[in-house]
Amino acid sequence: MSDEPEVELEARLAEQESFDPPSSFTDQANVTDADVRESFAEEWPECWEAAADLLTWDEPYATVLDDSNPPFYEWFTGGSLNASANCLDRHVENGSKNRAAIKWEGEPGETRTYTYGDLLNEVEAFAAALRDLGVEEDDVVTLYLPMIPELPIAMLACARIGAPHSVVFAGFSADALATRMNAAESEYLVTCDGYYRRGDALNHKEKADKGLRGVDHDVETVVVDRLGDELKHFLGASAHDYGDLVDEHAGASVEPVSRDAEDMLFLMYTSGTTGEPKGVKHTTGGYLAYTAWTSRAVLDVKPEDTYWCAADIGWITGHSYIVYGPLALGTTTMMYEGTPDYPERDRLWELVETNDVDVFYTAPTAIRAFMKWGSEYPERRDLSSLRLLGTVGEPINPRAWKWYYKHIGDEGCPIVDTWWQTETGGMMVTTLPGIDTMKPGSAGPPLPGIDATVVDTDGEPVEPGNAGYLTVQQPWPGMLRTLYNNDERFIDEYWREYSDTDSDDPEDWVYFPEDGAKLDDDGYITVLGRVDDVINVSGHRLGTMEIESAIVGVSGVAEAAVVGGTHDVKGEAVYAYVILEDGQEASDAMYDRVVEGVEGAIGPIARPEEVIFTPELPKTRSGKIMRRLLEDVASGDELGDTSTLRNPAVVEEIQSRVSEE
Ligand code: WTA
């Protein structure tokens, strides 16, 4: 660190609006060609061969992009490959057998390291076991597992035999598991007895068992014994012990199934505007090429690195940037089971220090928590191994960006603020750390080959300085292909067609991610947040309709409106306005029932920050709930115009109830 006095340094950082990556970084960066955006634009779509070239293909593809039936685009058609062979076998064959593939640390501090050789062996054993249980190519296998190595092992085992996985975040409830298994008609489940959270052994199997009671078909289950004697569990009929299966199949050799580039690699359910979660379908060739390319270009991943994305594999970030991207590149990827503040608030920094982590990728909500805890925690540890930092999941405000830059990166690491979605498969808008100037708070320009454009309500590009809707005007390899079993919803939710009739011209089709954004003079995009009824709590996407229907399912509740209110650490928090049925009293017991209803239907992540009982909801004369107003009340902001309300008096009533809480 420089000798500059602390106060001056703070002042300088607070004012500085742009930062250039240091030469210590750019000198070694994977991508340094300043013209890469122009050359991708000129060579589009053939530019994406650069991504496909990072993979090993069984059959070479014939066409880079088939856009004959928009918006059902196909990438690398005619090619075939296997994702697990790309993440494992080829590294083992190329001399990296003894390199660590996964370094895992459990919350209580035990560690496990899997070399590429070890990982391949265990993946083959489990793939053989899955086959013995009856799993065939194209059967969807549900994985309901926390952050333990068996999760990526099961993913790769599925990929090896061509069975798409559907990972359900371990924090989701039993009901959420059942909904997803039913929607995917998934007849196989891999789960575990439990896991550690802040020192406690959590019972996970109980939740899985409860979920299974809501599944409307037979299911074969595999249970990983994570907790041993700490939590005894019993296997019922149709349940198998993971350890026994792997032992029985130890040494098995399972040929990777050659998959068509467009064959499904996995499904991932995500929240949308309506109550039903959407099954986002990702394919083998385009997704893997895109995650490998972005891991290399944006996260600057090198095989000899120790790379750590501190997300959960239950979300897309973990799929793309803990498992598939890093392993396709043959690097060492870290996994940590627990929370950042257990046993102490320096836990993550301890892991960076002891593992010499080179690249660290996390979410703004975590950075805001670190900021709140104070710089003493990172200062206890040697973080000098870090070369690059990243964020994802929600907008990062410049203050949090600068804190991260100074206190974690010691002003020597570029930060990539990466905008993307479950649906995009990988990063879309971000600076390239070896080339671009960084502007705190603004994600950056679109990646090479990505036509991200901010448009107005007529679909026309906005002038610099203006805000509008973020769109993507050309397809990209990592894009979702459809919503599982629901092509119609896929088109309705994401695509606008700018022509009078169903058009075959790809130029007429535009992808809408449902985010608002602002464009600046340098073409940098600042993402402002969702423009639909989806809220972003601690970087997790939640549909307000899903939460509302959970609340309305609680007996005694007549109506509910859920909105996001601003929150210091979570970014947004859930505020639930609830109208009770006649004769029902607002009470602590009722409050608890509403909270339990939400936790039961979705999980603790959707837990309301506040439940506000109200006799009425503010409605327009046409009967629409004025959500904007409820958001202002929740955030403690000045209220917008209330003159169009049918029942203006209710606003004061609601405000007084919020301030009582
Ligand atoms: C938001 C997570 C601002 C955005 C990978 C998007 C962001 C939603 C950023 C997707 C960012 C993600 N800046 N907002 N860098 N990254 N978002 O599907 O609203 O869980 O639409 O994917 O998160 O959330 P999802």
XYZ file of C-alpha atoms and ligand atoms in Angstrom:
686
model
C 0.000 0.000 0.000
C 1.186 3.579 -0.666
C 2.155 5.997 2.110
C -0.651 8.387 1.294
C -2.425 9.379 4.510
C -5.676 7.474 4.991
C -7.927 10.543 4.932
C -6.504 11.837 1.655
C -6.804 8.413 0.159
C -10.473 8.133 1.131
C -11.175 11.573 -0.315
C -9.402 10.805 -3.562
C -11.188 7.502 -3.980
C -14.558 9.064 -3.203
C -14.111 11.557 -6.017
C -12.471 9.386 -8.605
C -14.945 8.340 -11.282
C -12.866 6.074 -13.426
C -10.053 3.637 -12.810
C -7.637 2.023 -15.207
C -6.461 -1.523 -14.705
C -2.858 -1.585 -13.450
C -0.121 -2.691 -15.856
C 0.749 -5.509 -13.448
C -2.618 -6.924 -14.471
C -2.840 -5.978 -18.145
C 0.674 -7.308 -18.818
C -0.497 -10.816 -18.018
C -4.195 -10.639 -19.002
C -5.776 -13.310 -21.197
C -7.416 -10.745 -23.466
C -5.449 -7.604 -24.293
C -6.432 -6.813 -27.855
C -8.052 -3.373 -27.666
C -9.824 -4.003 -30.981
C -11.510 -7.199 -29.853
C -14.994 -5.610 -29.921
C -14.547 -4.333 -33.478
C -13.126 -7.592 -34.721
C -15.984 -9.574 -33.159
C -18.526 -7.188 -34.729
C -16.919 -7.533 -38.155
C -16.734 -11.287 -37.960
C -20.101 -11.906 -36.356
C -21.289 -14.671 -35.885
C -18.085 -16.513 -36.897
C -16.328 -14.641 -34.053
C -17.886 -17.203 -31.725
C -15.634 -19.899 -33.136
C -13.143 -18.462 -30.648
C -15.392 -19.750 -27.850
C -16.025 -23.123 -29.487
C -12.253 -23.494 -29.968
C -11.819 -23.623 -26.196
C -13.644 -26.956 -26.211
C -12.837 -30.413 -27.506
C -15.458 -31.631 -29.967
C -16.246 -35.248 -30.857
C -17.691 -34.070 -34.160
C -16.893 -30.617 -35.505
C -19.899 -28.328 -35.991
C -21.051 -27.435 -39.472
C -22.686 -24.059 -38.775
C -21.834 -21.479 -36.123
C -25.346 -20.027 -35.916
C -28.564 -21.318 -37.382
C -30.990 -18.394 -37.257
C -33.572 -19.749 -39.665
C -36.329 -20.037 -37.049
C -36.094 -17.072 -34.660
C -36.235 -16.842 -31.715
C -35.323 -20.546 -31.616
C -31.679 -20.032 -32.449
C -29.216 -22.903 -32.629
C -25.468 -22.714 -32.132
C -22.655 -24.906 -33.392
C -25.142 -27.154 -35.175
C -23.921 -30.512 -36.345
C -21.247 -30.567 -33.649
C -21.188 -33.046 -30.796
C -19.337 -33.143 -27.506
C -19.633 -34.149 -23.875
C -19.464 -31.561 -21.092
C -17.895 -33.862 -18.480
C -15.207 -34.982 -20.950
C -14.447 -31.308 -21.584
C -14.290 -30.562 -17.853
C -12.347 -33.682 -16.842
C -10.979 -36.274 -19.288
C -9.118 -33.917 -21.547
C -7.286 -32.302 -18.611
C -6.372 -35.721 -17.218
C -5.090 -36.725 -20.661
C -3.188 -33.454 -21.096
C -0.986 -33.900 -18.057
C -3.101 -32.151 -15.414
C -4.245 -35.331 -13.690
C -2.668 -34.277 -10.399
C -3.764 -30.645 -10.475
C -6.461 -29.758 -7.931
C -9.807 -29.428 -9.681
C -11.945 -28.718 -6.619
C -10.729 -27.449 -3.275
C -13.530 -27.636 -0.763
C -13.785 -26.401 2.785
C -16.592 -27.434 5.093
C -17.956 -24.955 7.578
C -16.348 -26.678 10.583
C -12.994 -26.363 8.812
C -12.352 -29.795 7.300
C -10.998 -29.712 3.766
C -11.139 -31.984 0.741
C -9.159 -31.639 -2.462
C -10.085 -33.496 -5.622
C -7.446 -33.588 -8.325
C -8.667 -33.844 -11.905
C -7.838 -37.559 -11.708
C -9.810 -38.055 -8.472
C -12.748 -36.088 -9.790
C -12.918 -38.104 -12.986
C -12.858 -41.362 -11.010
C -15.657 -40.323 -8.701
C -17.735 -38.890 -11.545
C -17.395 -42.151 -13.470
C -18.352 -44.213 -10.429
C -21.411 -42.105 -9.761
C -22.357 -42.010 -13.452
C -22.255 -45.822 -13.476
C -24.417 -45.879 -10.346
C -26.984 -43.521 -11.864
C -27.218 -45.760 -14.900
C -27.760 -48.781 -12.673
C -30.618 -46.961 -10.987
C -32.214 -46.647 -14.403
C -31.212 -43.144 -15.477
C -31.173 -42.932 -19.264
C -30.086 -40.255 -21.673
C -32.438 -37.226 -21.480
C -33.959 -38.192 -18.103
C -33.975 -35.150 -15.817
C -32.156 -35.769 -12.524
C -32.949 -33.338 -9.692
C -30.080 -32.365 -7.404
C -31.152 -30.885 -4.072
C -27.787 -30.456 -2.405
C -25.909 -27.777 -0.467
C -22.320 -26.686 -1.139
C -20.616 -30.056 -0.857
C -18.373 -31.641 -3.536
C -21.010 -34.267 -4.319
C -23.066 -31.522 -6.000
C -20.617 -30.776 -8.844
C -19.772 -34.492 -8.965
C -23.441 -35.341 -9.521
C -23.771 -32.581 -12.135
C -20.806 -33.920 -14.094
C -21.995 -37.521 -13.698
C -25.347 -36.512 -15.216
C -23.581 -34.641 -18.018
C -21.454 -37.703 -18.694
C -24.446 -39.932 -19.418
C -26.439 -37.219 -21.176
C -29.018 -36.828 -18.396
C -29.882 -33.148 -17.864
C -29.697 -32.010 -14.244
C -32.052 -29.675 -12.500
C -30.385 -28.260 -9.403
C -32.771 -26.943 -6.762
C -31.129 -24.499 -4.329
C -30.822 -26.236 -0.926
C -32.360 -23.215 0.812
C -35.598 -23.678 -1.110
C -38.502 -25.295 0.702
C -40.017 -28.772 0.337
C -42.882 -27.309 -1.697
C -40.473 -25.565 -4.064
C -38.661 -28.881 -4.593
C -41.925 -30.695 -5.352
C -43.088 -28.015 -7.797
C -39.817 -28.253 -9.729
C -39.716 -32.058 -9.755
C -43.294 -32.213 -11.006
C -42.720 -29.574 -13.664
C -39.634 -31.399 -14.959
C -41.240 -34.864 -14.567
C -38.029 -35.767 -12.801
C -37.924 -39.331 -11.460
C -34.512 -39.143 -9.773
C -33.372 -37.101 -6.807
C -29.919 -36.728 -5.274
C -29.979 -35.117 -1.848
C -28.211 -35.401 1.532
C -28.852 -35.880 5.224
C -27.915 -32.335 6.158
C -25.206 -29.694 6.320
C -23.669 -27.131 8.613
C -24.957 -23.602 9.008
C -23.380 -21.343 11.627
C -22.294 -24.298 13.710
C -25.621 -26.133 13.586
C -26.226 -29.416 11.807
C -29.253 -28.661 9.623
C -31.551 -31.498 8.713
C -31.973 -31.348 4.947
C -33.373 -34.827 4.375
C -36.497 -34.025 6.343
C -37.218 -31.253 3.837
C -36.420 -33.499 0.866
C -38.715 -36.242 2.234
C -41.510 -33.754 2.734
C -40.983 -32.483 -0.805
C -41.144 -36.015 -2.174
C -44.593 -36.470 -0.647
C -45.734 -33.700 -2.996
C -44.276 -35.307 -6.119
C -46.933 -36.984 -8.226
C -44.811 -39.853 -9.587
C -42.326 -42.431 -8.263
C -38.821 -41.253 -7.478
C -35.522 -43.059 -6.892
C -33.459 -41.175 -4.325
C -29.766 -41.057 -3.536
C -28.718 -39.637 -0.167
C -25.240 -38.278 0.552
C -24.174 -38.780 4.161
C -22.676 -35.365 4.897
C -23.093 -35.310 8.653
C -22.251 -38.860 9.766
C -22.944 -39.355 13.467
C -23.875 -35.734 13.886
C -27.297 -36.490 12.395
C -28.595 -40.014 12.034
C -30.822 -40.730 9.096
C -32.674 -43.703 7.700
C -33.044 -44.693 4.101
C -36.555 -45.669 3.108
C -37.617 -47.781 0.146
C -36.294 -46.411 -3.199
C -33.471 -44.632 -1.372
C -29.775 -45.426 -1.776
C -26.677 -44.306 0.054
C -24.333 -42.257 -2.146
C -21.166 -43.634 -0.507
C -22.287 -47.237 -0.979
C -23.132 -46.617 -4.627
C -19.759 -45.000 -5.327
C -17.942 -47.836 -3.525
C -19.853 -50.454 -5.492
C -18.954 -48.763 -8.758
C -15.405 -47.760 -7.874
C -13.105 -48.127 -10.866
C -16.005 -48.148 -13.336
C -15.246 -46.727 -16.706
C -18.117 -44.796 -18.253
C -17.663 -43.570 -21.800
C -18.883 -39.978 -22.058
C -22.025 -39.897 -24.206
C -21.516 -37.779 -27.276
C -24.219 -35.106 -27.162
C -25.437 -32.937 -29.969
C -24.383 -29.321 -29.402
C -28.064 -28.414 -29.016
C -28.919 -31.248 -26.592
C -29.976 -30.060 -23.163
C -27.206 -29.890 -20.570
C -29.416 -28.725 -17.727
C -32.569 -27.034 -16.585
C -32.616 -24.282 -14.023
C -35.826 -22.971 -12.551
C -35.992 -19.243 -11.970
C -38.618 -16.745 -10.855
C -40.704 -14.777 -13.265
C -43.612 -12.415 -13.189
C -46.256 -15.105 -12.737
C -46.422 -17.597 -9.885
C -45.011 -20.583 -11.792
C -41.207 -20.839 -11.853
C -39.709 -21.006 -15.327
C -37.562 -23.949 -16.420
C -34.708 -22.294 -18.300
C -33.159 -24.742 -20.771
C -29.418 -24.583 -21.501
C -27.659 -26.694 -24.080
C -24.332 -28.475 -24.258
C -22.288 -26.715 -26.950
C -23.299 -23.063 -26.772
C -23.498 -22.864 -22.987
C -20.195 -24.593 -22.337
C -18.371 -22.593 -25.009
C -19.814 -19.349 -23.669
C -19.028 -20.004 -19.995
C -15.495 -21.092 -20.894
C -14.969 -18.019 -23.097
C -16.269 -15.547 -20.501
C -14.349 -17.243 -17.661
C -11.208 -16.766 -19.704
C -11.839 -13.249 -21.031
C -13.592 -11.638 -18.070
C -12.419 -13.587 -15.019
C -8.975 -13.993 -16.589
C -8.910 -17.593 -15.379
C -5.702 -19.513 -16.024
C -5.176 -23.229 -15.395
C -2.581 -22.556 -12.699
C -4.903 -20.223 -10.745
C -6.867 -20.870 -7.614
C -10.152 -19.323 -8.475
C -13.032 -18.690 -6.113
C -16.601 -17.746 -6.897
C -18.272 -17.465 -3.502
C -21.790 -18.112 -4.820
C -23.978 -21.167 -4.301
C -24.103 -23.765 -7.061
C -27.893 -23.759 -6.581
C -27.987 -20.566 -8.663
C -26.823 -19.953 -12.214
C -23.690 -18.122 -11.039
C -22.462 -21.306 -9.415
C -23.340 -23.456 -12.436
C -21.487 -21.225 -14.878
C -18.646 -19.875 -12.761
C -17.953 -22.462 -10.046
C -18.487 -25.576 -12.127
C -18.634 -25.443 -15.919
C -16.546 -22.414 -16.969
C -13.595 -22.915 -14.585
C -13.454 -26.710 -14.992
C -13.654 -26.437 -18.780
C -10.516 -24.272 -18.511
C -8.789 -26.761 -16.211
C -8.271 -24.427 -13.268
C -8.655 -25.030 -9.519
C -12.106 -23.966 -8.355
C -12.890 -23.436 -4.675
C -16.054 -24.278 -2.789
C -17.020 -23.270 0.737
C -19.956 -24.772 2.598
C -20.731 -22.098 5.143
C -21.526 -18.426 5.660
C -19.006 -15.540 5.530
C -19.409 -14.634 9.197
C -18.886 -18.001 10.808
C -17.047 -18.552 13.078
C -15.776 -15.009 12.472
C -16.309 -12.233 10.020
C -12.941 -12.808 8.400
C -13.792 -16.331 7.260
C -13.674 -15.596 3.533
C -10.418 -13.674 3.860
C -8.951 -16.536 5.856
C -9.821 -18.825 2.937
C -8.263 -16.396 0.438
C -5.099 -16.297 2.525
C -4.726 -20.008 3.179
C -5.489 -21.001 -0.417
C -3.656 -18.150 -2.164
C -6.750 -17.288 -4.149
C -5.986 -15.406 -7.378
C -9.454 -14.412 -8.551
C -12.453 -13.738 -6.313
C -16.041 -13.292 -7.532
C -18.972 -12.410 -5.253
C -22.220 -10.407 -5.007
C -22.756 -6.757 -4.002
C -24.925 -7.846 -1.065
C -21.895 -9.625 0.409
C -19.710 -6.563 -0.198
C -22.229 -4.349 1.585
C -22.156 -6.743 4.548
C -18.306 -6.698 4.588
C -18.432 -2.898 4.537
C -20.817 -2.827 7.451
C -18.611 -5.183 9.476
C -15.583 -2.970 8.833
C -12.153 -3.163 7.249
C -10.527 -4.707 10.338
C -11.589 -8.173 9.131
C -9.851 -8.173 5.741
C -6.928 -6.353 7.361
C -6.279 -9.361 9.595
C -5.389 -11.422 6.542
C -2.868 -11.391 3.743
C -4.867 -10.879 0.560
C -1.889 -10.158 -1.664
C -2.474 -13.288 -3.771
C -5.541 -11.612 -5.343
C -5.228 -10.414 -8.926
C -8.823 -9.727 -9.992
C -12.165 -9.147 -8.275
C -15.672 -9.558 -9.646
C -19.277 -8.884 -8.721
C -22.604 -10.155 -10.014
C -26.265 -10.294 -9.171
C -27.405 -6.724 -8.622
C -26.281 -3.175 -9.172
C -23.271 -2.208 -7.065
C -23.223 1.360 -5.807
C -19.968 3.301 -6.268
C -19.286 3.424 -2.522
C -19.383 -0.371 -2.189
C -17.312 -0.707 -5.385
C -14.621 1.581 -3.967
C -14.609 -0.198 -0.635
C -14.078 -3.517 -2.428
C -11.358 -1.962 -4.607
C -9.490 -0.521 -1.658
C -9.975 -2.958 1.196
C -10.003 -6.251 -0.668
C -8.041 -5.429 -3.814
C -5.561 -2.995 -2.189
C -6.072 -0.764 -5.248
C -4.177 -3.260 -7.348
C -6.941 -5.503 -8.681
C -9.339 -4.573 -11.453
C -13.017 -5.183 -10.644
C -15.403 -6.648 -13.184
C -19.049 -5.750 -12.531
C -20.773 -8.390 -14.611
C -24.390 -8.068 -15.719
C -26.125 -11.225 -16.817
C -29.010 -13.578 -15.960
C -30.001 -17.202 -15.527
C -31.348 -16.952 -19.054
C -28.192 -15.544 -20.634
C -26.095 -18.448 -19.323
C -23.053 -16.225 -18.896
C -21.858 -12.642 -18.616
C -23.136 -10.110 -21.145
C -22.214 -6.590 -20.039
C -18.930 -5.932 -18.233
C -15.543 -4.382 -18.741
C -12.756 -6.617 -20.016
C -10.194 -6.336 -17.224
C -7.151 -6.395 -19.477
C -8.398 -3.529 -21.632
C -11.178 -1.342 -20.290
C -11.347 1.586 -17.922
C -13.635 0.857 -14.995
C -16.389 3.186 -13.817
C -17.712 2.329 -10.357
C -21.455 1.688 -10.488
C -21.577 1.092 -14.214
C -21.249 -2.489 -15.441
C -19.497 -1.389 -18.631
C -19.848 -1.899 -22.354
C -21.376 -5.071 -23.806
C -18.924 -7.943 -24.243
C -17.480 -8.500 -27.726
C -20.095 -10.089 -29.985
C -22.968 -9.054 -27.692
C -25.422 -6.516 -29.043
C -26.798 -5.123 -25.777
C -28.685 -1.915 -26.529
C -30.725 0.412 -24.319
C -34.017 1.290 -26.027
C -37.008 3.547 -25.373
C -40.659 2.430 -25.250
C -40.798 2.344 -29.064
C -37.795 0.070 -29.202
C -35.509 2.808 -30.565
C -31.968 3.055 -29.130
C -31.721 5.873 -26.561
C -29.225 8.704 -26.877
C -26.276 8.661 -24.457
C -27.277 10.138 -21.106
C -30.710 8.538 -21.237
C -32.352 5.574 -19.589
C -34.599 2.918 -21.069
C -34.940 -0.831 -21.351
C -31.958 -3.077 -21.742
C -32.287 -5.366 -24.766
C -30.112 -7.844 -26.610
C -30.559 -7.480 -30.351
C -28.595 -10.455 -31.616
C -28.413 -14.032 -30.308
C -25.389 -15.338 -28.385
C -24.124 -18.886 -27.742
C -24.979 -19.043 -24.001
C -28.607 -18.004 -24.445
C -31.485 -20.070 -23.109
C -33.088 -22.072 -25.883
C -36.590 -22.165 -24.475
C -38.577 -22.652 -21.277
C -38.965 -26.348 -20.588
C -42.130 -27.653 -22.240
C -43.317 -24.120 -22.852
C -42.161 -22.514 -26.100
C -45.086 -20.132 -26.016
C -44.168 -18.673 -22.637
C -40.557 -18.423 -23.825
C -41.623 -16.147 -26.668
C -44.118 -14.178 -24.576
C -41.772 -13.501 -21.691
C -38.581 -12.584 -23.467
C -39.064 -11.650 -27.081
C -40.582 -8.684 -28.881
C -41.060 -8.974 -32.543
C -40.811 -5.777 -34.531
C -42.828 -6.756 -37.585
C -46.495 -7.272 -38.394
C -46.516 -10.994 -38.944
C -44.508 -13.907 -37.593
C -41.141 -13.139 -39.007
C -38.256 -15.351 -40.018
C -35.947 -12.370 -40.109
C -33.755 -12.464 -36.986
C -33.359 -8.675 -37.228
C -36.998 -8.369 -36.168
C -36.547 -10.288 -32.914
C -35.251 -8.607 -29.765
C -34.552 -10.169 -26.357
C -35.866 -8.272 -23.307
C -34.217 -9.178 -20.004
C -36.729 -6.967 -18.109
C -34.073 -4.680 -16.685
C -33.958 -0.904 -16.848
C -30.616 0.646 -17.831
C -28.871 3.906 -18.621
C -26.337 4.579 -21.339
C -23.424 7.023 -21.051
C -21.272 8.855 -23.617
C -18.685 6.085 -23.697
C -21.267 3.383 -24.352
C -21.139 2.125 -20.750
C -24.346 0.635 -19.421
C -25.533 1.205 -15.860
C -28.136 -1.386 -14.963
C -30.883 0.156 -12.855
C -32.864 -2.923 -11.817
C -35.904 -4.956 -12.780
C -38.810 -3.412 -14.604
C -41.146 -6.345 -13.920
C -42.638 -7.773 -10.721
C -39.431 -9.529 -9.794
C -37.417 -8.350 -6.801
C -33.780 -8.914 -6.068
C -33.126 -9.849 -2.448
C -29.432 -10.321 -1.671
C -28.837 -11.043 -5.340
C -31.588 -13.664 -5.430
C -34.439 -13.313 -7.843
C -37.884 -13.659 -6.327
C -41.233 -13.239 -8.027
C -43.642 -11.065 -6.023
C -46.547 -13.139 -7.376
C -44.995 -16.331 -5.994
C -44.756 -14.753 -2.538
C -48.256 -13.302 -2.781
C -49.776 -16.640 -3.658
C -47.977 -18.212 -0.686
C -49.477 -15.564 1.617
C -52.953 -15.854 0.188
C -52.698 -19.587 0.876
C -52.537 -18.864 4.633
C -55.962 -19.324 6.174
C -57.507 -16.052 7.289
C -55.767 -13.985 4.601
C -57.957 -12.336 1.985
C -55.483 -10.430 -0.179
C -51.788 -9.614 -0.298
C -49.450 -7.322 -2.177
C -45.696 -7.892 -2.028
C -43.141 -5.293 -3.037
C -39.421 -4.725 -2.697
C -38.265 -1.960 -0.364
C -34.675 -0.732 -0.246
C -32.418 -2.408 2.301
C -28.845 -1.538 3.350
C -27.373 -4.987 2.977
C -29.882 -7.029 0.990
C -30.356 -4.371 -1.673
C -34.066 -5.066 -1.643
C -36.167 -6.717 1.045
C -39.627 -8.270 0.924
C -42.478 -6.137 2.280
C -45.854 -7.834 2.478
C -49.072 -5.831 2.764
C -51.791 -8.164 3.941
C -55.564 -7.805 4.166
C -57.246 -10.271 6.508
C -60.650 -11.840 6.054
C -63.518 -10.299 7.984
C -63.481 -11.394 11.585
C -59.719 -12.122 11.597
C -57.548 -10.114 13.949
C -54.069 -8.835 13.127
C -51.973 -10.542 15.814
C -48.462 -11.834 16.426
C -49.725 -15.326 15.711
C -51.146 -14.223 12.367
C -47.880 -12.449 11.566
C -45.967 -15.660 12.241
C -48.356 -17.677 10.106
C -47.786 -15.374 7.157
C -44.003 -15.660 7.563
C -44.232 -19.446 7.903
C -46.463 -19.589 4.834
C -43.779 -17.864 2.761
C -40.953 -19.959 4.179
C -42.949 -23.123 3.563
C -43.770 -22.305 -0.036
C -40.433 -20.840 -1.110
C -37.826 -20.815 1.648
C -36.215 -18.478 4.191
C -34.701 -16.302 1.439
C -38.201 -14.989 0.693
C -38.973 -14.262 4.365
C -40.734 -10.885 4.630
C -38.769 -8.128 6.292
C -42.119 -6.823 7.476
C -45.720 -7.916 7.273
C -48.054 -4.933 7.340
C -51.697 -5.658 8.040
C -53.926 -3.148 6.373
C -57.671 -2.810 5.844
C -57.207 -1.929 2.155
C -54.575 -1.625 -0.543
C -54.109 1.598 -2.463
C -55.813 1.120 -5.805
C -56.282 3.173 -8.918
C -59.795 3.958 -10.081
C -59.551 1.034 -12.466
C -58.799 -1.255 -9.531
C -55.046 -1.806 -10.061
C -52.879 -1.976 -6.956
C -50.476 0.993 -6.875
C -47.313 -0.968 -6.219
C -45.050 2.013 -6.723
C -46.679 3.680 -3.742
C -46.269 0.584 -1.562
C -42.596 0.476 -2.540
C -42.179 4.108 -1.511
C -43.807 3.398 1.848
C -41.591 0.329 2.391
C -38.432 2.245 1.483
C -39.403 5.281 3.555
C -39.260 7.446 0.423
C -41.310 10.462 -0.394
C -44.594 9.333 -1.873
C -45.391 9.756 -5.523
C -48.654 11.176 -6.803
C -51.640 9.811 -4.876
C -54.290 11.848 -6.661
C -55.270 9.044 -9.015
C -56.151 6.752 -6.136
C -59.646 5.535 -5.532
C -58.936 5.412 -1.802
C -56.245 8.017 -0.938
C -56.933 7.869 2.813
C -55.590 4.332 2.991
C -52.052 5.543 2.298
C -51.841 7.442 5.572
C -53.281 4.490 7.384
C -50.631 2.182 5.899
C -47.842 4.645 6.627
C -48.857 4.900 10.253
C -48.842 1.092 10.542
C -45.383 0.828 9.020
C -43.954 3.359 11.446
C -45.555 1.481 14.367
C -43.660 -1.715 13.457
C -29.700 -8.499 -11.822
C -27.736 -13.769 -11.825
C -27.017 -4.971 -12.016
C -30.534 -8.066 -13.014
C -26.473 -13.909 -12.684
C -30.774 -9.380 -13.731
C -27.554 -7.203 -12.093
C -30.936 -10.345 -12.583
C -26.191 -7.533 -12.305
C -30.601 -11.751 -12.957
C -25.230 -6.461 -12.336
C -27.372 -9.358 -12.302
N -25.694 -5.211 -12.195
N -27.947 -5.933 -11.953
N -23.924 -6.677 -12.476
N -26.118 -8.877 -12.429
N -28.249 -8.357 -12.090
O -31.123 -14.724 -13.071
O -31.742 -7.503 -12.551
O -30.353 -14.738 -10.666
O -31.923 -9.364 -14.556
O -28.820 -14.191 -12.562
O -30.016 -9.857 -11.594
O -30.633 -12.607 -11.854
P -30.278 -14.139 -12.007
